[in-house]
PDB file of C-alpha atoms in Angstrom:
ATOM      1  CA  MET A 766     -79.375   0.888  17.954  1.00 39.00           C
ATOM      2  CA  LYS A 767     -78.372   4.435  17.226  1.00 36.00           C
ATOM      3  CA  LYS A 768     -75.317   4.106  19.529  1.00 38.00           C
ATOM      4  CA  ILE A 769     -74.238   0.899  17.735  1.00 36.00           C
ATOM      5  CA  PHE A 770     -74.491   2.677  14.355  1.00 35.00           C
ATOM      6  CA  VAL A 771     -72.410   5.599  15.628  1.00 33.00           C
ATOM      7  CA  LEU A 772     -69.684   3.203  16.936  1.00 33.00           C
ATOM      8  CA  ILE A 773     -69.624   1.320  13.658  1.00 31.00           C
ATOM      9  CA  PHE A 774     -69.382   4.556  11.728  1.00 33.00           C
ATOM     10  CA  LEU A 775     -66.535   5.884  13.936  1.00 34.00           C
ATOM     11  CA  PHE A 776     -64.771   2.506  13.732  1.00 34.00           C
ATOM     12  CA  GLY A 777     -64.998   2.697   9.957  1.00 39.00           C
ATOM     13  CA  ILE A 778     -63.452   6.108   9.831  1.00 31.00           C
ATOM     14  CA  GLN A 779     -60.609   4.936  12.132  1.00 35.00           C
ATOM     15  CA  VAL A 780     -59.914   1.853   9.956  1.00 33.00           C
ATOM     16  CA  ASN A 781     -60.019   4.058   6.872  1.00 38.00           C
ATOM     17  CA  PHE A 782     -57.606   6.532   8.460  1.00 31.00           C
ATOM     18  CA  ILE A 783     -55.174   3.862   9.445  1.00 30.00           C
ATOM     19  CA  SER A 784     -55.296   2.268   6.008  1.00 37.00           C
ATOM     20  CA  CYS A 785     -54.610   5.637   4.388  1.00 38.00           C
ATOM     21  CA  SER A 786     -51.800   6.377   6.750  1.00 37.00           C
ATOM     22  CA  LYS A 787     -50.204   3.013   5.893  1.00 38.00           C
ATOM     23  CA  ASP A 788     -50.526   3.788   2.212  1.00 40.00           C
ATOM     24  CA  ASN A 789     -48.924   7.187   2.693  1.00 39.00           C
ATOM     25  CA  ASP A 790     -46.141   5.638   4.703  1.00 39.00           C
ATOM     26  CA  ASN A 791     -45.518   3.149   1.939  1.00 39.00           C
ATOM     27  CA  ASN A 792     -45.383   5.992  -0.619  1.00 39.00           C
ATOM     28  CA  THR A 793     -42.901   8.055   1.361  1.00 41.00           C
ATOM     29  CA  THR A 794     -40.615   5.187   2.183  1.00 43.00           C
ATOM     30  CA  GLU A 795     -40.630   3.542  -1.221  1.00 66.00           C
ATOM     31  CA  SER A 796     -37.103   3.375  -2.426  1.00 80.00           C
ATOM     32  CA  LEU A 797     -36.041   4.222  -5.947  1.00 94.00           C
ATOM     33  CA  GLU A 798     -33.825   2.070  -7.992  1.00 97.00           C
ATOM     34  CA  GLU A 799     -30.514   3.263  -9.583  1.00 98.00           C
ATOM     35  CA  LYS A 800     -31.172   4.715 -12.958  1.00 98.00           C
ATOM     36  CA  THR A 801     -28.969   5.733 -15.934  1.00 98.00           C
ATOM     37  CA  MET A 802     -30.162   8.173 -18.586  1.00 98.00           C
ATOM     38  CA  LEU A 803     -27.870   8.537 -21.553  1.00 98.00           C
ATOM     39  CA  ASN A 804     -27.744  11.373 -24.054  1.00 98.00           C
ATOM     40  CA  VAL A 805     -30.418  13.502 -22.469  1.00 98.00           C
ATOM     41  CA  SER A 806     -31.083  16.560 -24.609  1.00 98.00           C
ATOM     42  CA  TYR A 807     -30.994  20.027 -23.103  1.00 98.00           C
ATOM     43  CA  GLY A 808     -31.170  21.959 -26.363  1.00 98.00           C
ATOM     44  CA  ASN A 809     -31.680  21.684 -30.079  1.00 97.00           C
ATOM     45  CA  ASP A 810     -28.001  21.148 -31.068  1.00 98.00           C
ATOM     46  CA  PRO A 811     -26.982  17.439 -31.399  1.00 98.00           C
ATOM     47  CA  LEU A 812     -24.061  18.118 -28.985  1.00 98.00           C
ATOM     48  CA  GLN A 813     -26.305  19.504 -26.300  1.00 98.00           C
ATOM     49  CA  LYS A 814     -26.657  16.236 -24.411  1.00 98.00           C
ATOM     50  CA  TYR A 815     -25.541  14.839 -21.072  1.00 98.00           C
ATOM     51  CA  ASP A 816     -25.466  11.434 -19.293  1.00 98.00           C
ATOM     52  CA  LEU A 817     -27.251  11.330 -15.917  1.00 98.00           C
ATOM     53  CA  TYR A 818     -26.505   8.680 -13.334  1.00 98.00           C
ATOM     54  CA  LEU A 819     -29.134   8.606 -10.506  1.00 98.00           C
ATOM     55  CA  PRO A 820     -28.361   6.613  -7.324  1.00 98.00           C
ATOM     56  CA  ALA A 821     -30.676   4.176  -5.626  1.00 98.00           C
ATOM     57  CA  ASP A 822     -32.763   5.525  -2.725  1.00 96.00           C
ATOM     58  CA  ARG A 823     -32.386   9.131  -3.961  1.00 98.00           C
ATOM     59  CA  SER A 824     -34.574  11.953  -2.800  1.00 97.00           C
ATOM     60  CA  SER A 825     -35.033  15.658  -3.451  1.00 96.00           C
ATOM     61  CA  ASN A 826     -33.919  16.359   0.126  1.00 96.00           C
ATOM     62  CA  LYS A 827     -30.455  14.841  -0.034  1.00 97.00           C
ATOM     63  CA  THR A 828     -29.249  13.708  -3.512  1.00 98.00           C
ATOM     64  CA  LYS A 829     -26.804  16.319  -4.619  1.00 98.00           C
ATOM     65  CA  VAL A 830     -25.051  16.326  -8.065  1.00 98.00           C
ATOM     66  CA  ILE A 831     -21.506  16.000  -9.316  1.00 98.00           C
ATOM     67  CA  VAL A 832     -21.015  17.570 -12.815  1.00 99.00           C
ATOM     68  CA  LEU A 833     -18.138  16.479 -15.100  1.00 99.00           C
ATOM     69  CA  VAL A 834     -16.952  18.729 -17.858  1.00 98.00           C
ATOM     70  CA  HIS A 835     -14.549  17.423 -20.558  1.00 98.00           C
ATOM     71  CA  GLY A 836     -11.654  19.228 -22.160  1.00 98.00           C
ATOM     72  CA  GLY A 837     -10.441  19.511 -25.745  1.00 98.00           C
ATOM     73  CA  GLY A 838      -9.412  23.016 -26.385  1.00 97.00           C
ATOM     74  CA  TRP A 839     -13.055  24.247 -26.614  1.00 98.00           C
ATOM     75  CA  THR A 840     -13.109  22.793 -30.091  1.00 97.00           C
ATOM     76  CA  GLY A 841     -12.933  19.083 -29.443  1.00 98.00           C
ATOM     77  CA  GLY A 842     -13.336  16.347 -26.845  1.00 98.00           C
ATOM     78  CA  ASP A 843     -16.435  14.446 -25.645  1.00 98.00           C
ATOM     79  CA  LYS A 844     -18.068  13.476 -22.387  1.00 98.00           C
ATOM     80  CA  ALA A 845     -16.713   9.976 -22.846  1.00 98.00           C
ATOM     81  CA  ASP A 846     -13.314  11.444 -21.951  1.00 98.00           C
ATOM     82  CA  MET A 847     -14.608  11.754 -18.326  1.00 98.00           C
ATOM     83  CA  ASP A 848     -16.063   8.319 -18.114  1.00 97.00           C
ATOM     84  CA  PHE A 849     -13.110   7.075 -16.141  1.00 95.00           C
ATOM     85  CA  PHE A 850     -14.306   9.153 -13.112  1.00 97.00           C
ATOM     86  CA  ILE A 851     -17.729   7.628 -12.964  1.00 98.00           C
ATOM     87  CA  PRO A 852     -16.950   4.173 -11.355  1.00 98.00           C
ATOM     88  CA  TYR A 853     -14.740   5.993  -8.774  1.00 98.00           C
ATOM     89  CA  ILE A 854     -17.454   8.479  -7.929  1.00 98.00           C
ATOM     90  CA  LYS A 855     -20.140   5.755  -7.704  1.00 98.00           C
ATOM     91  CA  LEU A 856     -17.900   3.884  -5.282  1.00 98.00           C
ATOM     92  CA  ARG A 857     -16.933   6.824  -3.088  1.00 98.00           C
ATOM     93  CA  HIS A 858     -20.162   8.790  -3.335  1.00 98.00           C
ATOM     94  CA  PRO A 859     -23.000   6.276  -3.814  1.00 98.00           C
ATOM     95  CA  ASP A 860     -25.596   8.810  -2.623  1.00 98.00           C
ATOM     96  CA  HIS A 861     -24.686  11.503  -5.257  1.00 98.00           C
ATOM     97  CA  ALA A 862     -26.019  11.847  -8.767  1.00 98.00           C
ATOM     98  CA  ILE A 863     -23.542  12.336 -11.582  1.00 98.00           C
ATOM     99  CA  VAL A 864     -23.917  14.408 -14.757  1.00 98.00           C
ATOM    100  CA  ASN A 865     -21.376  13.964 -17.507  1.00 98.00           C
ATOM    101  CA  VAL A 866     -21.935  16.772 -20.005  1.00 98.00           C
ATOM    102  CA  ASN A 867     -21.254  17.675 -23.659  1.00 98.00           C
ATOM    103  CA  TYR A 868     -21.395  21.260 -24.840  1.00 98.00           C
ATOM    104  CA  VAL A 869     -21.451  22.728 -28.334  1.00 98.00           C
ATOM    105  CA  LEU A 870     -17.901  22.691 -29.648  1.00 98.00           C
ATOM    106  CA  ALA A 871     -16.511  25.858 -31.249  1.00 98.00           C
ATOM    107  CA  ASP A 872     -16.094  26.012 -34.977  1.00 95.00           C
ATOM    108  CA  MET A 873     -15.969  28.678 -37.661  1.00 92.00           C
ATOM    109  CA  ASP A 874     -19.663  29.363 -37.266  1.00 93.00           C
ATOM    110  CA  THR A 875     -20.081  28.743 -33.544  1.00 96.00           C
ATOM    111  CA  PRO A 876     -17.822  30.616 -31.099  1.00 98.00           C
ATOM    112  CA  ALA A 877     -17.091  29.085 -27.708  1.00 98.00           C
ATOM    113  CA  PHE A 878     -17.643  32.146 -25.488  1.00 98.00           C
ATOM    114  CA  PRO A 879     -20.025  32.717 -23.889  1.00 98.00           C
ATOM    115  CA  ASN A 880     -21.982  29.865 -25.474  1.00 98.00           C
ATOM    116  CA  GLN A 881     -20.207  27.106 -23.633  1.00 98.00           C
ATOM    117  CA  PHE A 882     -20.851  28.866 -20.314  1.00 98.00           C
ATOM    118  CA  LEU A 883     -24.513  29.204 -21.298  1.00 98.00           C
ATOM    119  CA  ASP A 884     -24.697  25.544 -22.145  1.00 98.00           C
ATOM    120  CA  VAL A 885     -23.686  24.710 -18.574  1.00 98.00           C
ATOM    121  CA  ASP A 886     -26.280  27.157 -17.373  1.00 98.00           C
ATOM    122  CA  ALA A 887     -28.917  25.368 -19.431  1.00 98.00           C
ATOM    123  CA  ILE A 888     -27.997  22.043 -17.918  1.00 98.00           C
ATOM    124  CA  ILE A 889     -28.176  23.430 -14.370  1.00 98.00           C
ATOM    125  CA  ASN A 890     -31.494  25.003 -15.099  1.00 98.00           C
ATOM    126  CA  LYS A 891     -32.976  21.879 -16.610  1.00 98.00           C
ATOM    127  CA  LEU A 892     -31.835  19.702 -13.688  1.00 98.00           C
ATOM    128  CA  THR A 893     -33.220  22.288 -11.275  1.00 98.00           C
ATOM    129  CA  ALA A 894     -36.586  22.381 -13.010  1.00 98.00           C
ATOM    130  CA  GLU A 895     -36.782  18.586 -12.949  1.00 98.00           C
ATOM    131  CA  LYS A 896     -35.615  18.103  -9.405  1.00 98.00           C
ATOM    132  CA  ASP A 897     -38.895  16.640  -8.105  1.00 98.00           C
ATOM    133  CA  GLU A 898     -39.202  14.289 -11.121  1.00 98.00           C
ATOM    134  CA  LEU A 899     -35.581  13.172 -10.858  1.00 98.00           C
ATOM    135  CA  GLN A 900     -35.572  13.250  -7.040  1.00 98.00           C
ATOM    136  CA  ILE A 901     -32.401  15.297  -6.715  1.00 98.00           C
ATOM    137  CA  LEU A 902     -31.278  18.283  -4.661  1.00 98.00           C
ATOM    138  CA  PRO A 903     -29.929  20.893  -7.160  1.00 98.00           C
ATOM    139  CA  GLU A 904     -26.625  21.594  -5.440  1.00 98.00           C
ATOM    140  CA  PHE A 905     -23.557  20.903  -7.512  1.00 98.00           C
ATOM    141  CA  ALA A 906     -19.906  20.111  -7.585  1.00 98.00           C
ATOM    142  CA  MET A 907     -18.165  20.838 -10.839  1.00 98.00           C
ATOM    143  CA  ILE A 908     -15.081  18.878 -11.965  1.00 98.00           C
ATOM    144  CA  GLY A 909     -13.522  20.005 -15.137  1.00 98.00           C
ATOM    145  CA  ALA A 910     -10.419  19.147 -17.137  1.00 98.00           C
ATOM    146  CA  SER A 911      -8.403  21.550 -19.252  1.00 98.00           C
ATOM    147  CA  ALA A 912     -10.920  23.544 -21.238  1.00 98.00           C
ATOM    148  CA  GLY A 913     -13.653  22.003 -19.188  1.00 98.00           C
ATOM    149  CA  ALA A 914     -12.022  23.339 -16.060  1.00 98.00           C
ATOM    150  CA  HIS A 915     -11.935  26.799 -17.579  1.00 98.00           C
ATOM    151  CA  ILE A 916     -15.671  26.501 -18.382  1.00 99.00           C
ATOM    152  CA  SER A 917     -16.384  25.253 -14.858  1.00 98.00           C
ATOM    153  CA  LEU A 918     -14.434  28.096 -13.185  1.00 99.00           C
ATOM    154  CA  MET A 919     -16.028  30.754 -15.388  1.00 98.00           C
ATOM    155  CA  TYR A 920     -19.497  29.350 -14.722  1.00 98.00           C
ATOM    156  CA  ASP A 921     -19.023  29.413 -10.935  1.00 98.00           C
ATOM    157  CA  TYR A 922     -17.174  32.762 -10.754  1.00 98.00           C
ATOM    158  CA  VAL A 923     -19.457  34.666 -13.176  1.00 98.00           C
ATOM    159  CA  TYR A 924     -22.690  32.879 -14.068  1.00 98.00           C
ATOM    160  CA  ASP A 925     -23.802  31.026 -10.876  1.00 98.00           C
ATOM    161  CA  ASN A 926     -26.034  33.814  -9.645  1.00 96.00           C
ATOM    162  CA  ASP A 927     -28.040  31.447  -7.383  1.00 97.00           C
ATOM    163  CA  ASP A 928     -24.936  29.898  -5.678  1.00 98.00           C
ATOM    164  CA  GLN A 929     -25.921  26.393  -6.655  1.00 98.00           C
ATOM    165  CA  VAL A 930     -22.267  25.330  -7.287  1.00 98.00           C
ATOM    166  CA  LYS A 931     -20.622  24.556  -4.034  1.00 98.00           C
ATOM    167  CA  VAL A 932     -17.124  23.431  -5.025  1.00 98.00           C
ATOM    168  CA  VAL A 933     -15.079  23.367  -8.271  1.00 98.00           C
ATOM    169  CA  GLY A 934     -12.297  20.990  -9.203  1.00 98.00           C
ATOM    170  CA  ASP A 935      -9.864  22.554 -11.674  1.00 98.00           C
ATOM    171  CA  ILE A 936      -7.666  20.109 -13.502  1.00 98.00           C
ATOM    172  CA  VAL A 937      -5.083  21.931 -15.623  1.00 98.00           C
ATOM    173  CA  GLY A 938      -7.501  24.684 -16.488  1.00 98.00           C
ATOM    174  CA  PRO A 939      -6.438  27.919 -18.308  1.00 98.00           C
ATOM    175  CA  THR A 940      -7.121  30.738 -15.925  1.00 98.00           C
ATOM    176  CA  ASP A 941      -5.250  33.807 -17.121  1.00 98.00           C
ATOM    177  CA  PHE A 942      -5.191  34.744 -20.777  1.00 98.00           C
ATOM    178  CA  THR A 943      -3.161  37.871 -20.009  1.00 98.00           C
ATOM    179  CA  ASP A 944      -0.274  35.596 -19.089  1.00 98.00           C
ATOM    180  CA  PRO A 945       2.741  36.180 -21.370  1.00 98.00           C
ATOM    181  CA  PHE A 946       2.488  32.496 -22.279  1.00 97.00           C
ATOM    182  CA  TYR A 947      -0.620  33.396 -24.203  1.00 97.00           C
ATOM    183  CA  SER A 948      -0.317  37.177 -24.811  1.00 95.00           C
ATOM    184  CA  GLU A 949       3.123  36.909 -26.429  1.00 96.00           C
ATOM    185  CA  ASN A 950       2.127  34.105 -28.761  1.00 96.00           C
ATOM    186  CA  PRO A 951       1.601  35.774 -32.214  1.00 96.00           C
ATOM    187  CA  ASN A 952      -1.218  33.360 -32.940  1.00 94.00           C
ATOM    188  CA  PHE A 953      -3.152  34.148 -29.802  1.00 95.00           C
ATOM    189  CA  PRO A 954      -5.184  37.196 -31.029  1.00 93.00           C
ATOM    190  CA  ALA A 955      -6.573  35.247 -33.913  1.00 93.00           C
ATOM    191  CA  LEU A 956      -7.398  32.294 -31.661  1.00 93.00           C
ATOM    192  CA  MET A 957      -9.235  34.538 -29.222  1.00 94.00           C
ATOM    193  CA  ALA A 958     -11.154  36.292 -32.013  1.00 92.00           C
ATOM    194  CA  ALA A 959     -12.228  32.921 -33.385  1.00 94.00           C
ATOM    195  CA  LEU A 960     -13.394  31.759 -29.933  1.00 97.00           C
ATOM    196  CA  VAL A 961     -15.384  34.845 -28.899  1.00 98.00           C
ATOM    197  CA  ASP A 962     -18.925  35.917 -30.003  1.00 97.00           C
ATOM    198  CA  GLU A 963     -18.121  39.597 -30.032  1.00 96.00           C
ATOM    199  CA  SER A 964     -21.885  40.467 -30.243  1.00 96.00           C
ATOM    200  CA  ALA A 965     -22.331  39.044 -26.718  1.00 97.00           C
ATOM    201  CA  TYR A 966     -19.927  41.554 -25.104  1.00 97.00           C
ATOM    202  CA  PRO A 967     -19.883  45.376 -24.953  1.00 97.00           C
ATOM    203  CA  PRO A 968     -17.736  47.190 -27.462  1.00 96.00           C
ATOM    204  CA  GLY A 969     -14.177  47.591 -26.355  1.00 95.00           C
ATOM    205  CA  THR A 970     -14.283  44.516 -24.049  1.00 97.00           C
ATOM    206  CA  ASN A 971     -10.823  43.128 -23.160  1.00 96.00           C
ATOM    207  CA  TYR A 972     -11.581  39.488 -23.896  1.00 97.00           C
ATOM    208  CA  ALA A 973      -8.331  38.218 -22.416  1.00 97.00           C
ATOM    209  CA  GLU A 974      -9.366  39.663 -19.071  1.00 98.00           C
ATOM    210  CA  VAL A 975     -13.080  38.933 -18.970  1.00 98.00           C
ATOM    211  CA  LEU A 976     -12.462  35.355 -19.981  1.00 98.00           C
ATOM    212  CA  SER A 977      -9.768  34.700 -17.393  1.00 98.00           C
ATOM    213  CA  PRO A 978     -11.229  33.014 -14.210  1.00 98.00           C
ATOM    214  CA  ALA A 979      -8.284  34.160 -12.156  1.00 98.00           C
ATOM    215  CA  LEU A 980      -9.302  37.768 -12.889  1.00 98.00           C
ATOM    216  CA  ARG A 981     -12.972  37.065 -12.071  1.00 98.00           C
ATOM    217  CA  VAL A 982     -12.597  35.730  -8.546  1.00 98.00           C
ATOM    218  CA  THR A 983     -14.845  37.405  -5.934  1.00 98.00           C
ATOM    219  CA  ASN A 984     -15.741  36.810  -2.339  1.00 97.00           C
ATOM    220  CA  ASP A 985     -18.697  34.744  -3.651  1.00 97.00           C
ATOM    221  CA  SER A 986     -16.491  32.340  -5.567  1.00 98.00           C
ATOM    222  CA  SER A 987     -16.858  28.708  -4.482  1.00 98.00           C
ATOM    223  CA  PRO A 988     -14.130  26.610  -2.848  1.00 98.00           C
ATOM    224  CA  THR A 989     -11.744  25.501  -5.521  1.00 98.00           C
ATOM    225  CA  LEU A 990      -9.179  22.691  -5.866  1.00 99.00           C
ATOM    226  CA  LEU A 991      -6.315  23.337  -8.409  1.00 99.00           C
ATOM    227  CA  PHE A 992      -4.266  20.658  -9.959  1.00 98.00           C
ATOM    228  CA  TYR A 993      -1.402  21.478 -12.352  1.00 98.00           C
ATOM    229  CA  GLY A 994       1.697  19.911 -13.861  1.00 98.00           C
ATOM    230  CA  ASN A 995       5.102  21.541 -13.551  1.00 98.00           C
ATOM    231  CA  THR A 996       6.050  20.950 -17.166  1.00 98.00           C
ATOM    232  CA  ASP A 997       2.708  21.478 -18.917  1.00 98.00           C
ATOM    233  CA  PRO A 998       3.255  22.580 -22.527  1.00 97.00           C
ATOM    234  CA  LEU A 999      -0.326  23.752 -22.965  1.00 97.00           C
ATOM    235  CA  VAL A1000      -1.289  25.513 -19.707  1.00 98.00           C
ATOM    236  CA  PRO A1001       1.581  27.147 -17.858  1.00 98.00           C
ATOM    237  CA  LEU A1002       2.060  26.602 -14.134  1.00 98.00           C
ATOM    238  CA  THR A1003       1.795  30.343 -13.754  1.00 98.00           C
ATOM    239  CA  ASN A1004      -1.940  30.045 -14.531  1.00 98.00           C
ATOM    240  CA  GLY A1005      -2.227  27.906 -11.418  1.00 98.00           C
ATOM    241  CA  THR A1006      -0.164  30.341  -9.238  1.00 98.00           C
ATOM    242  CA  THR A1007      -2.158  33.291 -10.502  1.00 98.00           C
ATOM    243  CA  LEU A1008      -5.466  31.699  -9.591  1.00 98.00           C
ATOM    244  CA  ASN A1009      -4.049  30.549  -6.307  1.00 98.00           C
ATOM    245  CA  ALA A1010      -3.054  34.080  -5.425  1.00 98.00           C
ATOM    246  CA  ALA A1011      -6.464  35.457  -6.395  1.00 98.00           C
ATOM    247  CA  LEU A1012      -8.238  32.914  -4.236  1.00 98.00           C
ATOM    248  CA  ASN A1013      -5.928  33.771  -1.369  1.00 98.00           C
ATOM    249  CA  ASN A1014      -6.692  37.469  -1.793  1.00 98.00           C
ATOM    250  CA  SER A1015     -10.436  36.809  -1.635  1.00 98.00           C
ATOM    251  CA  GLN A1016     -10.108  34.400   1.193  1.00 98.00           C
ATOM    252  CA  ILE A1017     -11.703  31.495  -0.633  1.00 98.00           C
ATOM    253  CA  ASP A1018     -11.163  27.968   0.675  1.00 98.00           C
ATOM    254  CA  HIS A1019      -8.934  26.263  -1.843  1.00 98.00           C
ATOM    255  CA  SER A1020      -5.971  23.930  -2.431  1.00 98.00           C
ATOM    256  CA  PHE A1021      -3.169  24.070  -4.938  1.00 98.00           C
ATOM    257  CA  THR A1022      -1.419  20.861  -5.964  1.00 98.00           C
ATOM    258  CA  VAL A1023       1.441  20.624  -8.406  1.00 98.00           C
ATOM    259  CA  TYR A1024       2.508  17.248  -9.858  1.00 98.00           C
ATOM    260  CA  GLU A1025       5.605  16.254 -11.756  1.00 98.00           C
ATOM    261  CA  GLY A1026       4.668  16.124 -15.467  1.00 98.00           C
ATOM    262  CA  GLY A1027       2.660  17.834 -18.129  1.00 98.00           C
ATOM    263  CA  HIS A1028      -0.912  18.311 -19.124  1.00 98.00           C
ATOM    264  CA  GLY A1029      -2.414  15.609 -16.856  1.00 96.00           C
ATOM    265  CA  ASP A1030      -0.001  12.952 -17.863  1.00 96.00           C
ATOM    266  CA  TRP A1031       0.992  12.341 -14.299  1.00 98.00           C
ATOM    267  CA  ALA A1032       2.028   9.223 -12.383  1.00 98.00           C
ATOM    268  CA  PRO A1033      -0.764   6.895 -11.332  1.00 97.00           C
ATOM    269  CA  ASN A1034      -0.322   7.627  -7.636  1.00 98.00           C
ATOM    270  CA  ASP A1035      -0.708  11.322  -8.386  1.00 98.00           C
ATOM    271  CA  ILE A1036      -3.880  10.627 -10.318  1.00 97.00           C
ATOM    272  CA  GLU A1037      -5.175   8.703  -7.351  1.00 97.00           C
ATOM    273  CA  ASN A1038      -4.120  11.550  -5.056  1.00 98.00           C
ATOM    274  CA  MET A1039      -6.133  13.988  -7.170  1.00 98.00           C
ATOM    275  CA  LYS A1040      -9.225  11.818  -7.077  1.00 98.00           C
ATOM    276  CA  GLU A1041      -8.836  11.377  -3.300  1.00 98.00           C
ATOM    277  CA  GLN A1042      -8.644  15.247  -2.811  1.00 98.00           C
ATOM    278  CA  LEU A1043     -11.657  15.751  -5.002  1.00 98.00           C
ATOM    279  CA  SER A1044     -13.561  13.109  -3.159  1.00 98.00           C
ATOM    280  CA  THR A1045     -12.717  14.768   0.180  1.00 98.00           C
ATOM    281  CA  ALA A1046     -13.917  18.110  -1.160  1.00 98.00           C
ATOM    282  CA  VAL A1047     -17.254  16.546  -2.250  1.00 98.00           C
ATOM    283  CA  ASP A1048     -17.668  15.285   1.369  1.00 98.00           C
ATOM    284  CA  THR A1049     -16.759  18.650   2.781  1.00 98.00           C
ATOM    285  CA  TYR A1050     -18.724  20.955   0.570  1.00 98.00           C
ATOM    286  CA  LEU A1051     -21.392  18.798  -0.966  1.00 98.00           C
ATOM    287  CA  GLY A1052     -22.014  16.246   1.736  1.00 95.00           C
ATOM    288  CA  VAL A1053     -25.222  14.272   2.040  1.00 88.00           C
ATOM    289  CA  ASP A1054     -27.195  15.036   5.189  1.00 78.00           C
TER     290      ASP A1054
END
């Protein structure tokens, strides 16, 4: 009788163990549905919001993140300006998350620098802190247009202390404010003064230098893709060549593509070529294992 009781007891443990194992298996293999979260706040300002697109079957072991940063001269623009990228990214990179960000635009009371770089830092920190809840792996590609490219480059080259950004796409971004195109413009000093929070920098800081990504390249900078127009009236092609030379000198993986046209108003096939290059870079530097 005692032997029978022991056998029943052991059998019960075995059944319970198998049952729990099955439950655990179900939990670990349970797939997550695609999810969109619009206007997620990352600060107190109404502009401190982002849209987050989470893919199906995501996990904290593989789901890396593509960040889109709009342009607008640091004083305008909206994340909606980058919406045209989202269907393409979803098609080409269905296993990546996408974050389309707004940052606080500069005005008479709110300077752009360094606040807009710090906004990006707040977004990266929030996503990193919520990686388990969101089921993402906090490694990032940053794709910026115009002022957004400048912000993206500066964030990677200066503020990304934990090396979470793995590749940057620079679409007509200003990179060198010491360029005569800017420095010889009589209105430029006033513009720079309006954009900079002087209290955030040491006295005597040369703002044109410290805010120029081409002059902040180091051996730790991320691979960078450069896209410029040869007749751009807002950002001179020399800003592209200067950054290209700096990346060469620091032996950073990069590419430099020049299209016929101005500030992003390129032929449709050139736009497609740019998107294809960016997509290949995501596969190369931010691939899903």
